[in-house]
mmCIF file of C-alpha atoms in Angstrom:
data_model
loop_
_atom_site.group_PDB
_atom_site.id
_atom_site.type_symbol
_atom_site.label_atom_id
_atom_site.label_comp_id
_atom_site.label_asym_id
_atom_site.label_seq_id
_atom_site.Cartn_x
_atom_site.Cartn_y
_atom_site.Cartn_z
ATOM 1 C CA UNK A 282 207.154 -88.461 -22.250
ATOM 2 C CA UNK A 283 205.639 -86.090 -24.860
ATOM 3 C CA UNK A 284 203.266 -83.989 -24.140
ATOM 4 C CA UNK A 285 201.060 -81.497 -26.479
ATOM 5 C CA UNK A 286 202.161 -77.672 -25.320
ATOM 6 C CA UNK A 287 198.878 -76.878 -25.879
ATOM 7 C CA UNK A 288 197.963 -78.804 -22.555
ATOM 8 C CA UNK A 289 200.489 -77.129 -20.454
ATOM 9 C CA UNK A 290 199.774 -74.408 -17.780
ATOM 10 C CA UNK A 291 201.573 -71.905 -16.426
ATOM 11 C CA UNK A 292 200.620 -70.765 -12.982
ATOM 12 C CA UNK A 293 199.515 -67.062 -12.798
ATOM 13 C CA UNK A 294 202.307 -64.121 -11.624
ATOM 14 C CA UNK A 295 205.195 -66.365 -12.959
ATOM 15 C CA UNK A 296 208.096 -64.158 -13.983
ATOM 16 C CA UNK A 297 207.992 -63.953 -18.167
ATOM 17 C CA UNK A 298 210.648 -65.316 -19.658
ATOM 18 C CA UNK A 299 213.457 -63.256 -20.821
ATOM 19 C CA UNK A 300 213.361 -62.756 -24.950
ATOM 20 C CA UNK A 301 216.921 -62.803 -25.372
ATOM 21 C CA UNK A 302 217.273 -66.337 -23.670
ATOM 22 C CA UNK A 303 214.686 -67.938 -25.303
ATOM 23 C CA UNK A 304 215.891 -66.376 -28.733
ATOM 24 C CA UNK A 305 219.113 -67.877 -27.856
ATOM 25 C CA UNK A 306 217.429 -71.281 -26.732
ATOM 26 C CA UNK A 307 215.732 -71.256 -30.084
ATOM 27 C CA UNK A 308 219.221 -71.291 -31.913
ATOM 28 C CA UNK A 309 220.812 -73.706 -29.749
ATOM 29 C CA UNK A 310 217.707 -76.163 -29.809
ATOM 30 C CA UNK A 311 217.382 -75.782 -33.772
ATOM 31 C CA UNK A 312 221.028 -77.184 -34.002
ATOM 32 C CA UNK A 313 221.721 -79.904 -31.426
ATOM 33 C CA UNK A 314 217.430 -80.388 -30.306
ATOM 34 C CA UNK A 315 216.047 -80.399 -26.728
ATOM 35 C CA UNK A 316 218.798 -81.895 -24.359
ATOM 36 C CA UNK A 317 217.187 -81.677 -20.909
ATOM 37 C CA UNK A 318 213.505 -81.916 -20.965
ATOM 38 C CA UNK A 319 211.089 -79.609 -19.215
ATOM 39 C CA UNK A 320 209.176 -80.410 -15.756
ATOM 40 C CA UNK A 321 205.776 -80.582 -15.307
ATOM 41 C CA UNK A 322 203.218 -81.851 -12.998
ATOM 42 C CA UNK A 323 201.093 -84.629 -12.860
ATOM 43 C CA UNK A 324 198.475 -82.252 -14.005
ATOM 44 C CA UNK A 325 200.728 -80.356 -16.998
ATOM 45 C CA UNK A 326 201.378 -77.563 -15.231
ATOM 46 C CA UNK A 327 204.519 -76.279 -15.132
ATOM 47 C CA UNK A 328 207.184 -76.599 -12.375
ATOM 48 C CA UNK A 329 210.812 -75.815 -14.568
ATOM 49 C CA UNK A 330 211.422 -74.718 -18.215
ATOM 50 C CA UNK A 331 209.871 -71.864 -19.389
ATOM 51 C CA UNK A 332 212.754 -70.543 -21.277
ATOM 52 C CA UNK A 333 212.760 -74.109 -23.186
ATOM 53 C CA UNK A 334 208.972 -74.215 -23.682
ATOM 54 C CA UNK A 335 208.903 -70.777 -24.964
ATOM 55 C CA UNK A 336 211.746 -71.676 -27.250
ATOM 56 C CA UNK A 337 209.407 -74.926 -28.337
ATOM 57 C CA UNK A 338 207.055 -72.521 -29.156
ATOM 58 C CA UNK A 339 208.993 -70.071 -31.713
ATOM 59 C CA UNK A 340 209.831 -73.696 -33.181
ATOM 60 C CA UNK A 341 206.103 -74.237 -33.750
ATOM 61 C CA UNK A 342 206.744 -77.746 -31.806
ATOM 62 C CA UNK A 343 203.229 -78.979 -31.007
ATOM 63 C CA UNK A 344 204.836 -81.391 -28.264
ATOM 64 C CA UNK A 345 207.600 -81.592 -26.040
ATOM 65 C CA UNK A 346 209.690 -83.940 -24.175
ATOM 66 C CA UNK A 347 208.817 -83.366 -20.378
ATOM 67 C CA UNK A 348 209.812 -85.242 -17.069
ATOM 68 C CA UNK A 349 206.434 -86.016 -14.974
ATOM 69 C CA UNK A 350 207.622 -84.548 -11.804
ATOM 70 C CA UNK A 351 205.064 -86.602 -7.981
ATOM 71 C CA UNK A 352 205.762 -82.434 -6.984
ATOM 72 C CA UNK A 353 202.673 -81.341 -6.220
ATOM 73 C CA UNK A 354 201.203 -78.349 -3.935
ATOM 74 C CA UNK A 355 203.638 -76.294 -2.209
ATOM 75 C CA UNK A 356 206.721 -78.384 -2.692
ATOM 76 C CA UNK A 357 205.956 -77.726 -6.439
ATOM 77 C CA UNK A 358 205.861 -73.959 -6.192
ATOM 78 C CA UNK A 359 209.237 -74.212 -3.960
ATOM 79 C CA UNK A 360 211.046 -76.011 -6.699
ATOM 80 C CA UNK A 361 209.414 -73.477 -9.080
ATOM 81 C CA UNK A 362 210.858 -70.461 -7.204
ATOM 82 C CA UNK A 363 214.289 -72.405 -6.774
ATOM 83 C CA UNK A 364 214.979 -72.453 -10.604
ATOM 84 C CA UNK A 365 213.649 -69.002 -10.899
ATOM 85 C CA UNK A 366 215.940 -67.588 -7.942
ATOM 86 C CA UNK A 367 218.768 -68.799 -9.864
ATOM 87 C CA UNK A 368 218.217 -67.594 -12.643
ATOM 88 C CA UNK A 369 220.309 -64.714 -14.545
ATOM 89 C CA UNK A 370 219.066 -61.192 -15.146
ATOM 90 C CA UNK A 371 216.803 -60.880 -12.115
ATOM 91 C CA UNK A 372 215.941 -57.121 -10.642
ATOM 92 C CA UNK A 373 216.736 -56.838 -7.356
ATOM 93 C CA UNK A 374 212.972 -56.429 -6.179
ATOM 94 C CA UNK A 375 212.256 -59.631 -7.917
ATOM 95 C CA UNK A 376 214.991 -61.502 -6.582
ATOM 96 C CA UNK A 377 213.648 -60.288 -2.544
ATOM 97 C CA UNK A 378 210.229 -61.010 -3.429
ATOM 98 C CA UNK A 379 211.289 -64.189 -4.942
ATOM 99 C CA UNK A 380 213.253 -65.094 -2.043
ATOM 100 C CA UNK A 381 210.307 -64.167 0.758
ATOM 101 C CA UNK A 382 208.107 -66.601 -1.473
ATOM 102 C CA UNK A 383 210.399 -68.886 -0.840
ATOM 103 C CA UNK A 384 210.265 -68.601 3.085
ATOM 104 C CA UNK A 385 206.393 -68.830 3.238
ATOM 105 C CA UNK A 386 206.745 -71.913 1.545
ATOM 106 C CA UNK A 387 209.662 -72.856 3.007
ATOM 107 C CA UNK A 388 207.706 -72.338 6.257
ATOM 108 C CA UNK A 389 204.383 -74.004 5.439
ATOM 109 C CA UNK A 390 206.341 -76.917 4.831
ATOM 110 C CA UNK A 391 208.396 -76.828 7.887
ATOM 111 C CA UNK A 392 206.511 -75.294 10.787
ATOM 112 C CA UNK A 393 209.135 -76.240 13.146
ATOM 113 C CA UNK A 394 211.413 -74.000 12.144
ATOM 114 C CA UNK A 395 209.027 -71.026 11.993
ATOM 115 C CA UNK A 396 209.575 -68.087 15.097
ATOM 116 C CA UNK A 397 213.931 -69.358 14.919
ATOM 117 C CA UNK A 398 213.931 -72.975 15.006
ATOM 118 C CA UNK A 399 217.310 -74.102 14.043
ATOM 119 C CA UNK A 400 218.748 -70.242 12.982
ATOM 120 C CA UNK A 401 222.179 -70.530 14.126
ATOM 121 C CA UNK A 402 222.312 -74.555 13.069
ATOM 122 C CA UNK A 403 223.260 -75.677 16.712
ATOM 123 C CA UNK A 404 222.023 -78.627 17.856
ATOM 124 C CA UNK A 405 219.525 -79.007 20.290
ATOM 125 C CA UNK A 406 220.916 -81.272 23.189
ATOM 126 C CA UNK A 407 219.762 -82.693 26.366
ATOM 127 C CA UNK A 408 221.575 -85.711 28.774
ATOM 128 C CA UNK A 409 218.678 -88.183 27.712
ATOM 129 C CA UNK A 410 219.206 -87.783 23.949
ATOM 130 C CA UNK A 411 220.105 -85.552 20.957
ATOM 131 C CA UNK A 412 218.342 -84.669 17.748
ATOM 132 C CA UNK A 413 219.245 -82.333 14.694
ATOM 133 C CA UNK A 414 216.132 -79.893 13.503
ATOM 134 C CA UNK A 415 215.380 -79.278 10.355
ATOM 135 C CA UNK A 416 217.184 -76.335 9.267
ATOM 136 C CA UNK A 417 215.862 -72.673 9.282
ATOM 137 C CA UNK A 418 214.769 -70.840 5.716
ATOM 138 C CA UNK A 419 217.783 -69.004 6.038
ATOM 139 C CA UNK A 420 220.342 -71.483 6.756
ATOM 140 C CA UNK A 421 219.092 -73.674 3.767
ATOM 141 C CA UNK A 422 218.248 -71.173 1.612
ATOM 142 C CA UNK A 423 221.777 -69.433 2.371
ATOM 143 C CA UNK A 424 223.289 -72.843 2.124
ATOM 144 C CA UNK A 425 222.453 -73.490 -1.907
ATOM 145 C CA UNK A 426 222.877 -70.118 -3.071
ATOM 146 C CA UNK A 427 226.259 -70.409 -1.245
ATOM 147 C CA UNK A 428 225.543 -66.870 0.330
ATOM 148 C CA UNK A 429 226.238 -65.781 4.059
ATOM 149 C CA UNK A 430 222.615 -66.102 5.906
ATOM 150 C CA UNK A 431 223.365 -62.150 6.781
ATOM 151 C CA UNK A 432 222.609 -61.358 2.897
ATOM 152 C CA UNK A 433 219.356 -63.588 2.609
ATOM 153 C CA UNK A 434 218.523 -62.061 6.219
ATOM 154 C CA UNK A 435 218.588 -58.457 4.002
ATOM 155 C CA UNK A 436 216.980 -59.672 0.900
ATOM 156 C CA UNK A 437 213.788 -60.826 3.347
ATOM 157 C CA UNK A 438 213.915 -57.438 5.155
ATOM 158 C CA UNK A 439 213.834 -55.794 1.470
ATOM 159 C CA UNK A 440 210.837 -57.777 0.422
ATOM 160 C CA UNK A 441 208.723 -57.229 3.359
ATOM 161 C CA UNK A 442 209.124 -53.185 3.849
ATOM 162 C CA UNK A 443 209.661 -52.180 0.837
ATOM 163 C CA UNK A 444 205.795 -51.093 -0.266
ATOM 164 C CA UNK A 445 203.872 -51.977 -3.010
ATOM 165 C CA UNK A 446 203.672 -48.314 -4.298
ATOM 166 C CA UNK A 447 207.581 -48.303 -4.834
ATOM 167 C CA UNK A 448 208.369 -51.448 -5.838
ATOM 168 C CA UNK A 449 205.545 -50.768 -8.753
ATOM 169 C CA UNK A 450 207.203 -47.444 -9.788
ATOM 170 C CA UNK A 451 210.726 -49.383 -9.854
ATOM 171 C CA UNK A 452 209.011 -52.394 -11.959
ATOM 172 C CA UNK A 453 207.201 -50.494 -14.334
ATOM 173 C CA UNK A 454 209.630 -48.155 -15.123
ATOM 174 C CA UNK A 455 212.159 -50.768 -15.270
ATOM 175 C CA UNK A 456 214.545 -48.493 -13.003
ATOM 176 C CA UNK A 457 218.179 -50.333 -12.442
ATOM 177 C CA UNK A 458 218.600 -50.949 -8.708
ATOM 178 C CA UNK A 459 221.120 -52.979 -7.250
ATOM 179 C CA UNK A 460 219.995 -54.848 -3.951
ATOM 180 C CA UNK A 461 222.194 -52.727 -1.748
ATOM 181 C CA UNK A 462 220.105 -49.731 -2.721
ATOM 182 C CA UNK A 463 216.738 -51.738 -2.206
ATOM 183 C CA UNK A 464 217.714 -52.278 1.522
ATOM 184 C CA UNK A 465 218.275 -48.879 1.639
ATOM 185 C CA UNK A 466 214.936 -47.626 0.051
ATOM 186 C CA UNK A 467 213.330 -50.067 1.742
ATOM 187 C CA UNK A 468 214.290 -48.600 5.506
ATOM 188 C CA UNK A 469 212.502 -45.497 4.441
ATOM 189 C CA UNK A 470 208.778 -44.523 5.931
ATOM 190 C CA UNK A 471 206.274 -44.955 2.783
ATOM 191 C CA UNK A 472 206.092 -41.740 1.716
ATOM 192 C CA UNK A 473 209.919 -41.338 1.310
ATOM 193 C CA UNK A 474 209.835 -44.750 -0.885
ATOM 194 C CA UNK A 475 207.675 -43.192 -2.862
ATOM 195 C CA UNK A 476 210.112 -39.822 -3.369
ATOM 196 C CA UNK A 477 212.926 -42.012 -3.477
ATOM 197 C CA UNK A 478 211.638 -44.328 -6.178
ATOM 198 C CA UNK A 479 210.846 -41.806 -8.477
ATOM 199 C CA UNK A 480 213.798 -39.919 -8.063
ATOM 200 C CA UNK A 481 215.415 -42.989 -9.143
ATOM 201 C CA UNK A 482 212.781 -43.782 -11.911
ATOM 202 C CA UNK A 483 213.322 -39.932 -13.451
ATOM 203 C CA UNK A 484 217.045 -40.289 -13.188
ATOM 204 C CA UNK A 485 217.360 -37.203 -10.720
ATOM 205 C CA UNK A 486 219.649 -39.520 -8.277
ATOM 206 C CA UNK A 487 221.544 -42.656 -9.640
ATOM 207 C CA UNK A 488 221.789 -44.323 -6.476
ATOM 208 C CA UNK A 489 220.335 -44.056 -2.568
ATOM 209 C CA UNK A 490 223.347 -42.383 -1.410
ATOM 210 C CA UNK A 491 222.093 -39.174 -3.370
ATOM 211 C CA UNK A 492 218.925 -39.120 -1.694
ATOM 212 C CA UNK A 493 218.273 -36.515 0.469
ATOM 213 C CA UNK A 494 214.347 -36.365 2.014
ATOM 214 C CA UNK A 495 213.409 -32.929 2.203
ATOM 215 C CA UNK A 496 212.164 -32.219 5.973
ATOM 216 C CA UNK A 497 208.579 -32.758 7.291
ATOM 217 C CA UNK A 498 206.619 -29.738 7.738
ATOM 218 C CA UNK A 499 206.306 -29.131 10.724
ATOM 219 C CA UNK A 500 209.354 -31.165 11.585
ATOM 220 C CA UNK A 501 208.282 -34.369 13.543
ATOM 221 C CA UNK A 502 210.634 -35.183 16.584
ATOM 222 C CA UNK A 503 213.007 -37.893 16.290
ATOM 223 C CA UNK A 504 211.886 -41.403 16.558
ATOM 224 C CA UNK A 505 212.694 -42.446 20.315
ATOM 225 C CA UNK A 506 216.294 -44.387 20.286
ATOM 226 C CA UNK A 507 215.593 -48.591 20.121
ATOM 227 C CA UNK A 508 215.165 -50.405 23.107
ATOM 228 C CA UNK A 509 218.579 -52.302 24.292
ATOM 229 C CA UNK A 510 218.366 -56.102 24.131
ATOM 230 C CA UNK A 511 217.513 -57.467 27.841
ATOM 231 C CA UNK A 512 220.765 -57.678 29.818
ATOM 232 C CA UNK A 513 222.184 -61.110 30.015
ATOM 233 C CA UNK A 514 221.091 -62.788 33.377
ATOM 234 C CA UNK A 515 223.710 -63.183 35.946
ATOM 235 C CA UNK A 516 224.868 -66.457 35.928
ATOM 236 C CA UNK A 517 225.488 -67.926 39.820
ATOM 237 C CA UNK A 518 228.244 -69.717 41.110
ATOM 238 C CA UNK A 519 227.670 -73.860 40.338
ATOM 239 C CA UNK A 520 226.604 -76.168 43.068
ATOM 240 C CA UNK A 521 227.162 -78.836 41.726
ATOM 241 C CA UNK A 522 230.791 -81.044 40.537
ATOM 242 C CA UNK A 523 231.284 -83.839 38.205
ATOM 243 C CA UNK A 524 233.737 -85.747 39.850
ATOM 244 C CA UNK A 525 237.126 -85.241 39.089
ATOM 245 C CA UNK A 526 237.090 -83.855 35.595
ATOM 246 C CA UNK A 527 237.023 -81.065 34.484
ATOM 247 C CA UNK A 528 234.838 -79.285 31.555
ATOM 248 C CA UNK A 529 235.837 -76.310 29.782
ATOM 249 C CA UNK A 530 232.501 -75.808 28.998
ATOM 250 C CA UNK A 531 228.449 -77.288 29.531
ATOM 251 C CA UNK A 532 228.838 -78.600 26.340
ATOM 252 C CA UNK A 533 231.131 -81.107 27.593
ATOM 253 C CA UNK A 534 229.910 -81.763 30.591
ATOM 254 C CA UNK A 535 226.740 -82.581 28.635
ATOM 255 C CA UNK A 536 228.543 -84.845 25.922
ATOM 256 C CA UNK A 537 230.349 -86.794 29.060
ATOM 257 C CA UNK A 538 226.718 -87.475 30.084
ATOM 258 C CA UNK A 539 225.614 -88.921 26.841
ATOM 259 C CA UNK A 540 228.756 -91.426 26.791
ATOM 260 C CA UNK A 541 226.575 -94.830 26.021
ATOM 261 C CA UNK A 542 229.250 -96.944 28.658
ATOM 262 C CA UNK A 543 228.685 -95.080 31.140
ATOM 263 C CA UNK A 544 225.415 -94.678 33.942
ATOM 264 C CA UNK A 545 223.594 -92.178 32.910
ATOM 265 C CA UNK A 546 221.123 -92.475 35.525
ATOM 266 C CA UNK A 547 220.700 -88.945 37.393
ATOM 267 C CA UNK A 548 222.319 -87.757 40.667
ATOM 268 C CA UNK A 549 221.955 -84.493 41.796
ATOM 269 C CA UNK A 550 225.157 -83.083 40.268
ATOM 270 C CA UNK A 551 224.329 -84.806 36.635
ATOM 271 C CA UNK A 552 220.429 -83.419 36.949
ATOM 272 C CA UNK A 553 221.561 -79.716 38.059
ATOM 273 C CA UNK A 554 224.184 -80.051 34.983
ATOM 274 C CA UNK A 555 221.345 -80.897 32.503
ATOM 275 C CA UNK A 556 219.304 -77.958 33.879
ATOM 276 C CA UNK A 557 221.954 -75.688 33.264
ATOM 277 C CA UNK A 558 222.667 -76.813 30.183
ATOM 278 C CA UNK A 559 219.349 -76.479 28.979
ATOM 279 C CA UNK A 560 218.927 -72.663 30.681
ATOM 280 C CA UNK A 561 222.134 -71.860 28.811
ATOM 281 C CA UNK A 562 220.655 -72.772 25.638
ATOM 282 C CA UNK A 563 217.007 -71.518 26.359
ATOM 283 C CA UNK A 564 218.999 -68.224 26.571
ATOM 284 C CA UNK A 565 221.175 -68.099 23.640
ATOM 285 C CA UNK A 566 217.851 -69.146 21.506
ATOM 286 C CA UNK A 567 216.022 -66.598 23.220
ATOM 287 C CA UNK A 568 218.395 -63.344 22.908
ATOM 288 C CA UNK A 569 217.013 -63.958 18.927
ATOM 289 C CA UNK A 570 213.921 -62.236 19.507
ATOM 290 C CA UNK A 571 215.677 -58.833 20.202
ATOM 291 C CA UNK A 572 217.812 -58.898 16.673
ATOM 292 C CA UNK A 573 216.788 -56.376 14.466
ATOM 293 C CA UNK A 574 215.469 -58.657 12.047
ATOM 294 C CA UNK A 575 212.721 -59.882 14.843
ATOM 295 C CA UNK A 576 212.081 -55.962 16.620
ATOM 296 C CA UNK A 577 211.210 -54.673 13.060
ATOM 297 C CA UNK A 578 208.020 -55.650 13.081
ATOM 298 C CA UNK A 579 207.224 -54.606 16.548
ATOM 299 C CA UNK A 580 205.307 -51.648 15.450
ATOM 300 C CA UNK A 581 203.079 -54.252 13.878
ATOM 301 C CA UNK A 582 202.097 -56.284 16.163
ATOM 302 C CA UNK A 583 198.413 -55.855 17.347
ATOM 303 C CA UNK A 584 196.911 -55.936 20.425
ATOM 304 C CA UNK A 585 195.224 -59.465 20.713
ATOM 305 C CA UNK A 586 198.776 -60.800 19.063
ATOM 306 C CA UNK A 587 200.940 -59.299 21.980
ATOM 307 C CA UNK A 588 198.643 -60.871 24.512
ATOM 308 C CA UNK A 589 198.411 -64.097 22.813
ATOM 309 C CA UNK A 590 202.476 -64.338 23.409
ATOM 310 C CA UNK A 591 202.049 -62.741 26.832
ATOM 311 C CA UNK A 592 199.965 -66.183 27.326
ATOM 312 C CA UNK A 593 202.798 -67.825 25.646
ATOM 313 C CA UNK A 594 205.217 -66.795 28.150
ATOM 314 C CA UNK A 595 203.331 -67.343 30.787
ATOM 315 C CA UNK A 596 203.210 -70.461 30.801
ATOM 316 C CA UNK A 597 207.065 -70.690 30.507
ATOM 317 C CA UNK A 598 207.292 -69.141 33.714
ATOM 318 C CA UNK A 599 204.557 -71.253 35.007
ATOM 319 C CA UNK A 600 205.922 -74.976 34.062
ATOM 320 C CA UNK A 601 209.098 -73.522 35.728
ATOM 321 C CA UNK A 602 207.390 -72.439 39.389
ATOM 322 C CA UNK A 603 205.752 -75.672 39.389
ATOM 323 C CA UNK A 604 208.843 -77.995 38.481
ATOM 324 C CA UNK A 605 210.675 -75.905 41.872
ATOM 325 C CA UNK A 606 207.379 -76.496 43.320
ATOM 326 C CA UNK A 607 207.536 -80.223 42.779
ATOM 327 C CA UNK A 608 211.611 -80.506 43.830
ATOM 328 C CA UNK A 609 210.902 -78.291 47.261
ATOM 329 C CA UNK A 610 208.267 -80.415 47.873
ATOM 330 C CA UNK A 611 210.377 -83.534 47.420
ATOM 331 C CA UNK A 612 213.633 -82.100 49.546
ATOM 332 C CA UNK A 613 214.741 -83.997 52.512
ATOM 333 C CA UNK A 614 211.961 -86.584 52.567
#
């Protein structure tokens, strides 16, 4: 439908559009008009199209063709930030920042998959039945930029240390950066940022590898060497047999359980196979929370939220005691 420009809105801290594009939009729409119309909501603001509305603009168009997009909310923004994240041209502080946007939405929409939910896209399994989650931010977002998860896992961890006061000096002085130095800027304490940044900005280094921080006076002692992930648990001889075959793995064991022609009602040997299975994957989940990417923001975490997941846990261990509880009880009767 067409719509006056004059009633379309552009949400606030949008990224401008780039003059050169929409200089060469304006040549390209003069000749052959507007072949894919812009996207609005169902309140005329803008979801994708800038460049093309901007171009409408320098035409002195008073209307445009635009697609009436049900997006509304959050799922709005997201598609908003997926056409921007795309896009050509983008500094690599933009692009991170872009990209954590991205998982808060991502996130809001998709609690589930908030504190690891499907990060390594296994499936979740059990002997009664099977589902698929919804994937993580970084699988999906990894997954249509056709990136390894590894480099969106970087961009995120540029976004979120990196601190205000250097990613200003780099914006406003419209310093060249290429992500790779980002990461490394942003892995500094703030006040080396700041150095850093405007080394960069002035030209006195060209890239992070020149940086050299000159020494705290007086020199602080070196931070204390990071904790080693928990050892893996030791893993006890089975009790249990499934007849005569035999599994290379739980995860066949498990998948000969779900066979639908088959009884799948429990025995001892089937039940102590689904509990292992399940341990073995409450375990491979769990090891997550000591990556790097989770024990960076350790130092962050206050008081009230450390015992509000010492809660958390506890009642892991609890449900367990009382489930042994409940078999002991049952034993031999």
């Amino acid at each position: 439908m067409l719509v006056p420009i004059s009633e379309i809105k552009i949400n606030a801290g949008r990224r401008e559009a780039d003059p050169e594009g929409v200089q060469e939009l304006v040549d390209s729409i003069s000749k052959v008009g507007l072949l894919n119309p812009i996207t609005i909501d169902r309140e005329h603001t803008l979801i994708a199209g800038l460049h093309r509305l901007e171009a409408a603009k320098l035409l002195c168009w008073t209307e445009i063709e635009c697609n009436v997009s049900s997006l509304e909310g959050l799922l709005a923004e997201l598609a908003e930030v997926d056409e921007n994240v795309v896009r050509k041209g983008l500094s690599a502080v933009e692009y991170s920042d872009l990209l954590l946007r991205r998982k808060e939405i991502y996130e809001a929409l998709h609690p589930e998959t908030k504190h690891g939910g499907d990060r390594k896209s296994e499936k979740i399994k059990s002997a009664k039945c099977t589902f698929d989650s919804e994937k993580s931010f970084v699988d999906d977002t990894a997954e249509k930029l056709g990136v390894d998860p590894s480099t969106i896992r970087r961009q995120i961890q540029t976004a979120k240390n990196l601190t205000s006061e250097a990613k200003d000096i780099i914006r406003d002085t419209g310093t060249k950066i290429t992500k790779k130095d980002a990461l490394k800027l942003s892995r500094l304490g703030p006040e080396q940022q700041k150095d850093a940044a405007s080394q960069l900005a002035a030209g006195e280094i060209k890239s992070m590898g020149e940086y050299h921080p000159a020494p705290a006076e007086p020199e602080e002692p070196p931070p204390p060497e990071p904790e080693s992930p928990p050892a893996a648990p030791t893993v006890p001889s089975v009790p249990y047999s499934l007849g005569d075959k035999h599994y290379a793995s739980i995860e066949e064991s498990i998948a000969d359980l779900k066979n639908p022609n088959k009884d799948c009602s429990y025995n001892p040997d089937t039940l102590l196979a689904d509990i292992d299975g399940f341990v073995d994957t409450f375990h491979k989940n769990f090891a997550w929370y000591s990556d790097p990417f989770c024990t960076v923001v350790f130092p962050d975490i206050s008081p009230v939220q450390f015992d509000f997941v010492r809660q958390r846990f506890a009642t892991i261990s609890s449900a367990m005691e009382d489930l042994l509880n409940l078999m002991e009880r049952n034993m031999n009767k």
